Every structure is written in structure tokens, then in C-alpha cells.
Amino acid sequence: KEATAAFEAALQGPFDSASDVAFVESAIGDADRAHARVPGAIAGWPRAAKLLRAALATPSDSASAYPQLLEALRAAESVGLPRLPETEEVEARAQQFATTGLSAASLARRPNEHFPAFVERLLAAAGEAEVAGASAAEVEAVRLQARQSAGTELSALASDLSDVKAVAGAFD
């Protein structure tokens, strides 16, 4: 019982630096054997650190790399994981994907793409790029493109509606 209390006391921290992460990962791994409770503030650190390492192990040219990089960054942020060297590397890779994803060619409306899907794709790309650490100017440019596209589409729909009302009025 005293050993469990001592173990739990050691898990109280404070933990706030990259060097603390390795200790926390190891200690949490041993917490079950010590029958110790893990504070919620650090409970998610091992999973987030593991996701960062797994994201780095994924080949950069893999189709699944970008979503995996974003998942790792979101996990690290959500549990308050201190910035690790792995965080920096994952962020740099994600930024490369984001820059490519925000290129004019990838943001053009695709043939047969319904307008709502197009706007959702633009906004999703902007959100992902923001998580990846793309520049605020790049992200805002994509959001502006979505707003302008929506305004153009709505104007066209309003014009079409006026034409329909005029034709329907001719039958009155």
C-alpha cells in the first residue's frame, strides 16, 4: 500500500517538458503492476507519443501518411503532450502535405462534383491544413475561395429561381 502511494505520488509531476515524456511512458506502463492510479492529465501521453512515432514510420509517399500525421498531431494536442522532436518532424511533414493539398489544382472543382461536396472539400482542406500548421494566409485563402464560390453559386440559384417564377407567372 505504501509502495502504491509512493508510485502515485511520483506520477503527480509536475511534467511539462519533452524529457518527462519518456519517464511518464515508462511509469504508466508499470502503474498496473503497482496498482496505482494514473492522473488524467498524463494518461494519454503514451498513446499520443506512440501515434507520433508511428506517423513518422509511415513512408512519406503513402496515401495514408497525411491522415496519420494529422491524427498524431491532434492526439498530441488534445492530451497536452509537451513538444517532442517527433512533434516537430510530424508537423513539418504534415505542412508539406498541406501545402500540396492547398495548391490551386487540388482545390479546383472536379468534373461532376456537386457544389456542396466541393465546398465541404475546400473547408476540410483548410481545417486539415490548419492542424498541420500551414500559414494562416494559406488557410484563409482557401476559406475565402469557399465563401466566394458559395456566393457565386447562390447568386446563380437566385437568378434561376427568378426565371422559374417568371415562367410560372406566365401561366397564371
PDB file of C-alpha atoms in Angstrom:
ATOM      1  CA  LYS A   1       0.000   0.000   0.000  1.00  0.00           C
ATOM      2  CA  GLU A   2       2.821   2.386   0.830  1.00  0.00           C
ATOM      3  CA  ALA A   3       4.558   1.457  -2.425  1.00  0.00           C
ATOM      4  CA  THR A   4       1.372   2.209  -4.364  1.00  0.00           C
ATOM      5  CA  ALA A   5       1.041   5.569  -2.622  1.00  0.00           C
ATOM      6  CA  ALA A   6       4.677   6.397  -3.370  1.00  0.00           C
ATOM      7  CA  PHE A   7       4.211   5.397  -7.010  1.00  0.00           C
ATOM      8  CA  GLU A   8       1.087   7.550  -7.304  1.00  0.00           C
ATOM      9  CA  ALA A   9       2.923  10.472  -5.696  1.00  0.00           C
ATOM     10  CA  ALA A  10       5.687  10.155  -8.301  1.00  0.00           C
ATOM     11  CA  LEU A  11       3.048  10.357 -11.029  1.00  0.00           C
ATOM     12  CA  GLN A  12       1.799  13.712  -9.784  1.00  0.00           C
ATOM     13  CA  GLY A  13       4.577  15.585 -11.572  1.00  0.00           C
ATOM     14  CA  PRO A  14       4.922  18.354 -12.485  1.00  0.00           C
ATOM     15  CA  PHE A  15       5.559  17.099 -16.007  1.00  0.00           C
ATOM     16  CA  ASP A  16       5.921  19.712 -18.689  1.00  0.00           C
ATOM     17  CA  SER A  17       8.944  19.007 -20.837  1.00  0.00           C
ATOM     18  CA  ALA A  18       9.912  16.588 -23.562  1.00  0.00           C
ATOM     19  CA  SER A  19      12.326  14.850 -21.201  1.00  0.00           C
ATOM     20  CA  ASP A  20       9.425  13.999 -18.877  1.00  0.00           C
ATOM     21  CA  VAL A  21       7.567  12.063 -21.580  1.00  0.00           C
ATOM     22  CA  ALA A  22       9.877   9.023 -21.535  1.00  0.00           C
ATOM     23  CA  PHE A  23       9.543   8.792 -17.741  1.00  0.00           C
ATOM     24  CA  VAL A  24       5.756   9.110 -17.908  1.00  0.00           C
ATOM     25  CA  GLU A  25       5.521   6.439 -20.625  1.00  0.00           C
ATOM     26  CA  SER A  26       7.603   4.035 -18.579  1.00  0.00           C
ATOM     27  CA  ALA A  27       5.810   4.809 -15.312  1.00  0.00           C
ATOM     28  CA  ILE A  28       2.360   4.398 -16.823  1.00  0.00           C
ATOM     29  CA  GLY A  29       3.457   1.055 -18.210  1.00  0.00           C
ATOM     30  CA  ASP A  30       4.285  -0.028 -14.652  1.00  0.00           C
ATOM     31  CA  ALA A  31       1.233   1.554 -12.992  1.00  0.00           C
ATOM     32  CA  ASP A  32      -0.935  -1.554 -13.403  1.00  0.00           C
ATOM     33  CA  ARG A  33       1.603  -3.746 -11.616  1.00  0.00           C
ATOM     34  CA  ALA A  34       1.820  -1.197  -8.814  1.00  0.00           C
ATOM     35  CA  HIS A  35      -1.996  -0.952  -8.644  1.00  0.00           C
ATOM     36  CA  ALA A  36      -1.556   2.802  -8.972  1.00  0.00           C
ATOM     37  CA  ARG A  37      -3.974   5.314 -10.430  1.00  0.00           C
ATOM     38  CA  VAL A  38      -2.647   7.447 -13.278  1.00  0.00           C
ATOM     39  CA  PRO A  39      -3.612  11.136 -13.232  1.00  0.00           C
ATOM     40  CA  GLY A  40      -5.831  12.062 -16.164  1.00  0.00           C
ATOM     41  CA  ALA A  41      -3.523  14.893 -17.207  1.00  0.00           C
ATOM     42  CA  ILE A  42      -0.830  12.415 -18.306  1.00  0.00           C
ATOM     43  CA  ALA A  43      -2.841   9.270 -19.003  1.00  0.00           C
ATOM     44  CA  GLY A  44      -2.987   9.909 -22.753  1.00  0.00           C
ATOM     45  CA  TRP A  45       0.679  10.783 -23.223  1.00  0.00           C
ATOM     46  CA  PRO A  46       1.918   7.279 -24.113  1.00  0.00           C
ATOM     47  CA  ARG A  47      -0.733   6.814 -26.807  1.00  0.00           C
ATOM     48  CA  ALA A  48      -0.046  10.242 -28.306  1.00  0.00           C
ATOM     49  CA  ALA A  49       3.725   9.677 -28.315  1.00  0.00           C
ATOM     50  CA  LYS A  50       3.184   6.280 -29.933  1.00  0.00           C
ATOM     51  CA  LEU A  51       0.996   7.859 -32.635  1.00  0.00           C
ATOM     52  CA  LEU A  52       3.721  10.423 -33.360  1.00  0.00           C
ATOM     53  CA  ARG A  53       6.336   7.683 -33.746  1.00  0.00           C
ATOM     54  CA  ALA A  54       4.004   5.583 -35.917  1.00  0.00           C
ATOM     55  CA  ALA A  55       3.279   8.579 -38.156  1.00  0.00           C
ATOM     56  CA  LEU A  56       6.998   9.072 -38.690  1.00  0.00           C
ATOM     57  CA  ALA A  57       7.388   5.409 -39.610  1.00  0.00           C
ATOM     58  CA  THR A  58       4.834   5.728 -42.431  1.00  0.00           C
ATOM     59  CA  PRO A  59       6.505   6.359 -45.799  1.00  0.00           C
ATOM     60  CA  SER A  60       6.009   9.980 -46.881  1.00  0.00           C
ATOM     61  CA  ASP A  61       4.639   8.908 -50.251  1.00  0.00           C
ATOM     62  CA  SER A  62       1.966   6.694 -48.708  1.00  0.00           C
ATOM     63  CA  ALA A  63      -1.655   7.702 -49.282  1.00  0.00           C
ATOM     64  CA  SER A  64      -2.353   7.179 -45.583  1.00  0.00           C
ATOM     65  CA  ALA A  65       0.532   9.359 -44.400  1.00  0.00           C
ATOM     66  CA  TYR A  66      -1.324  12.714 -44.234  1.00  0.00           C
ATOM     67  CA  PRO A  67      -4.339  11.484 -42.242  1.00  0.00           C
ATOM     68  CA  GLN A  68      -1.987   9.623 -39.901  1.00  0.00           C
ATOM     69  CA  LEU A  69       0.146  12.731 -39.404  1.00  0.00           C
ATOM     70  CA  LEU A  70      -2.942  14.806 -38.632  1.00  0.00           C
ATOM     71  CA  GLU A  71      -4.280  12.196 -36.209  1.00  0.00           C
ATOM     72  CA  ALA A  72      -0.960  12.175 -34.338  1.00  0.00           C
ATOM     73  CA  LEU A  73      -0.869  15.974 -34.116  1.00  0.00           C
ATOM     74  CA  ARG A  74      -4.472  16.141 -32.893  1.00  0.00           C
ATOM     75  CA  ALA A  75      -3.814  13.436 -30.290  1.00  0.00           C
ATOM     76  CA  ALA A  76      -0.684  15.172 -29.005  1.00  0.00           C
ATOM     77  CA  GLU A  77      -2.504  18.473 -28.718  1.00  0.00           C
ATOM     78  CA  SER A  78      -5.617  17.003 -27.105  1.00  0.00           C
ATOM     79  CA  VAL A  79      -3.684  15.409 -24.224  1.00  0.00           C
ATOM     80  CA  GLY A  80      -1.297  18.327 -23.722  1.00  0.00           C
ATOM     81  CA  LEU A  81       1.774  16.332 -24.706  1.00  0.00           C
ATOM     82  CA  PRO A  82       4.894  18.508 -24.429  1.00  0.00           C
ATOM     83  CA  ARG A  83       6.530  19.273 -27.778  1.00  0.00           C
ATOM     84  CA  LEU A  84       8.855  16.447 -28.688  1.00  0.00           C
ATOM     85  CA  PRO A  85      11.366  16.283 -31.541  1.00  0.00           C
ATOM     86  CA  GLU A  86       8.882  13.865 -33.119  1.00  0.00           C
ATOM     87  CA  THR A  87       6.185  16.534 -32.915  1.00  0.00           C
ATOM     88  CA  GLU A  88       8.360  18.932 -34.883  1.00  0.00           C
ATOM     89  CA  GLU A  89       9.074  16.320 -37.552  1.00  0.00           C
ATOM     90  CA  VAL A  90       5.438  15.221 -37.865  1.00  0.00           C
ATOM     91  CA  GLU A  91       4.370  18.853 -38.133  1.00  0.00           C
ATOM     92  CA  ALA A  92       6.943  19.521 -40.874  1.00  0.00           C
ATOM     93  CA  ARG A  93       5.751  16.518 -42.893  1.00  0.00           C
ATOM     94  CA  ALA A  94       2.115  17.480 -42.414  1.00  0.00           C
ATOM     95  CA  GLN A  95       2.872  21.027 -43.575  1.00  0.00           C
ATOM     96  CA  GLN A  96       4.355  19.636 -46.790  1.00  0.00           C
ATOM     97  CA  PHE A  97       1.174  17.661 -47.439  1.00  0.00           C
ATOM     98  CA  ALA A  98      -0.963  20.680 -46.540  1.00  0.00           C
ATOM     99  CA  THR A  99       0.893  22.943 -48.958  1.00  0.00           C
ATOM    100  CA  THR A 100       0.433  20.407 -51.731  1.00  0.00           C
ATOM    101  CA  GLY A 101      -3.217  19.943 -50.766  1.00  0.00           C
ATOM    102  CA  LEU A 102      -3.838  23.677 -50.891  1.00  0.00           C
ATOM    103  CA  SER A 103      -2.491  24.053 -54.402  1.00  0.00           C
ATOM    104  CA  ALA A 104      -4.833  25.609 -56.959  1.00  0.00           C
ATOM    105  CA  ALA A 105      -5.081  22.364 -58.946  1.00  0.00           C
ATOM    106  CA  SER A 106      -6.223  20.290 -55.992  1.00  0.00           C
ATOM    107  CA  LEU A 107      -8.774  22.909 -54.953  1.00  0.00           C
ATOM    108  CA  ALA A 108     -10.437  23.239 -58.332  1.00  0.00           C
ATOM    109  CA  ARG A 109     -13.953  21.911 -58.681  1.00  0.00           C
ATOM    110  CA  ARG A 110     -13.824  18.396 -60.091  1.00  0.00           C
ATOM    111  CA  PRO A 111     -15.933  17.289 -63.050  1.00  0.00           C
ATOM    112  CA  ASN A 112     -19.352  16.077 -61.861  1.00  0.00           C
ATOM    113  CA  GLU A 113     -18.615  17.226 -58.294  1.00  0.00           C
ATOM    114  CA  HIS A 114     -21.774  18.527 -56.650  1.00  0.00           C
ATOM    115  CA  PHE A 115     -21.377  22.017 -55.293  1.00  0.00           C
ATOM    116  CA  PRO A 116     -21.957  21.181 -51.592  1.00  0.00           C
ATOM    117  CA  ALA A 117     -19.304  18.434 -51.787  1.00  0.00           C
ATOM    118  CA  PHE A 118     -16.899  20.910 -53.394  1.00  0.00           C
ATOM    119  CA  VAL A 119     -17.358  23.474 -50.613  1.00  0.00           C
ATOM    120  CA  GLU A 120     -17.091  20.776 -47.933  1.00  0.00           C
ATOM    121  CA  ARG A 121     -13.839  19.568 -49.526  1.00  0.00           C
ATOM    122  CA  LEU A 122     -12.434  23.111 -49.539  1.00  0.00           C
ATOM    123  CA  LEU A 123     -13.340  23.678 -45.894  1.00  0.00           C
ATOM    124  CA  ALA A 124     -11.971  20.255 -44.883  1.00  0.00           C
ATOM    125  CA  ALA A 125      -8.694  21.019 -46.670  1.00  0.00           C
ATOM    126  CA  ALA A 126      -8.478  24.340 -44.834  1.00  0.00           C
ATOM    127  CA  GLY A 127      -9.155  22.686 -41.473  1.00  0.00           C
ATOM    128  CA  GLU A 128      -6.592  19.956 -42.069  1.00  0.00           C
ATOM    129  CA  ALA A 129      -4.019  22.483 -43.212  1.00  0.00           C
ATOM    130  CA  GLU A 130      -4.625  24.490 -40.059  1.00  0.00           C
ATOM    131  CA  VAL A 131      -3.993  21.400 -37.894  1.00  0.00           C
ATOM    132  CA  ALA A 132      -0.858  20.700 -39.941  1.00  0.00           C
ATOM    133  CA  GLY A 133       0.467  24.163 -39.177  1.00  0.00           C
ATOM    134  CA  ALA A 134       0.099  25.740 -42.626  1.00  0.00           C
ATOM    135  CA  SER A 135       0.332  29.501 -42.711  1.00  0.00           C
ATOM    136  CA  ALA A 136      -2.738  31.427 -41.663  1.00  0.00           C
ATOM    137  CA  ALA A 137      -2.691  33.233 -45.021  1.00  0.00           C
ATOM    138  CA  GLU A 138      -2.869  29.939 -46.960  1.00  0.00           C
ATOM    139  CA  VAL A 139      -5.706  28.642 -44.801  1.00  0.00           C
ATOM    140  CA  GLU A 140      -7.668  31.890 -45.055  1.00  0.00           C
ATOM    141  CA  ALA A 141      -7.226  31.961 -48.837  1.00  0.00           C
ATOM    142  CA  VAL A 142      -8.934  28.574 -49.109  1.00  0.00           C
ATOM    143  CA  ARG A 143     -11.743  29.628 -46.775  1.00  0.00           C
ATOM    144  CA  LEU A 144     -12.195  32.787 -48.855  1.00  0.00           C
ATOM    145  CA  GLN A 145     -12.350  30.673 -52.007  1.00  0.00           C
ATOM    146  CA  ALA A 146     -15.109  28.580 -50.402  1.00  0.00           C
ATOM    147  CA  ARG A 147     -17.073  31.704 -49.383  1.00  0.00           C
ATOM    148  CA  GLN A 148     -16.724  33.299 -52.802  1.00  0.00           C
ATOM    149  CA  SER A 149     -17.696  30.083 -54.566  1.00  0.00           C
ATOM    150  CA  ALA A 150     -20.750  29.758 -52.332  1.00  0.00           C
ATOM    151  CA  GLY A 151     -21.740  33.367 -53.066  1.00  0.00           C
ATOM    152  CA  THR A 152     -21.427  32.818 -56.817  1.00  0.00           C
ATOM    153  CA  GLU A 153     -23.442  29.598 -56.653  1.00  0.00           C
ATOM    154  CA  LEU A 154     -26.163  31.194 -54.525  1.00  0.00           C
ATOM    155  CA  SER A 155     -26.412  34.157 -56.916  1.00  0.00           C
ATOM    156  CA  ALA A 156     -26.825  31.771 -59.839  1.00  0.00           C
ATOM    157  CA  LEU A 157     -29.510  29.830 -57.960  1.00  0.00           C
ATOM    158  CA  ALA A 158     -31.371  33.055 -57.106  1.00  0.00           C
ATOM    159  CA  SER A 159     -31.289  34.089 -60.764  1.00  0.00           C
ATOM    160  CA  ASP A 160     -32.587  30.669 -61.835  1.00  0.00           C
ATOM    161  CA  LEU A 161     -35.357  30.933 -59.239  1.00  0.00           C
ATOM    162  CA  SER A 162     -36.396  34.322 -60.660  1.00  0.00           C
ATOM    163  CA  ASP A 163     -36.561  32.788 -64.145  1.00  0.00           C
ATOM    164  CA  VAL A 164     -38.694  29.908 -62.845  1.00  0.00           C
ATOM    165  CA  LYS A 165     -41.066  32.316 -61.095  1.00  0.00           C
ATOM    166  CA  ALA A 166     -41.369  34.400 -64.291  1.00  0.00           C
ATOM    167  CA  VAL A 167     -42.200  31.312 -66.365  1.00  0.00           C
ATOM    168  CA  ALA A 168     -44.673  30.060 -63.741  1.00  0.00           C
ATOM    169  CA  GLY A 169     -46.241  33.536 -63.618  1.00  0.00           C
ATOM    170  CA  ALA A 170     -46.835  33.391 -67.370  1.00  0.00           C
ATOM    171  CA  PHE A 171     -49.283  30.541 -66.796  1.00  0.00           C
ATOM    172  CA  ASP A 172     -51.395  32.486 -64.323  1.00  0.00           C
TER     173      ASP A 172
END
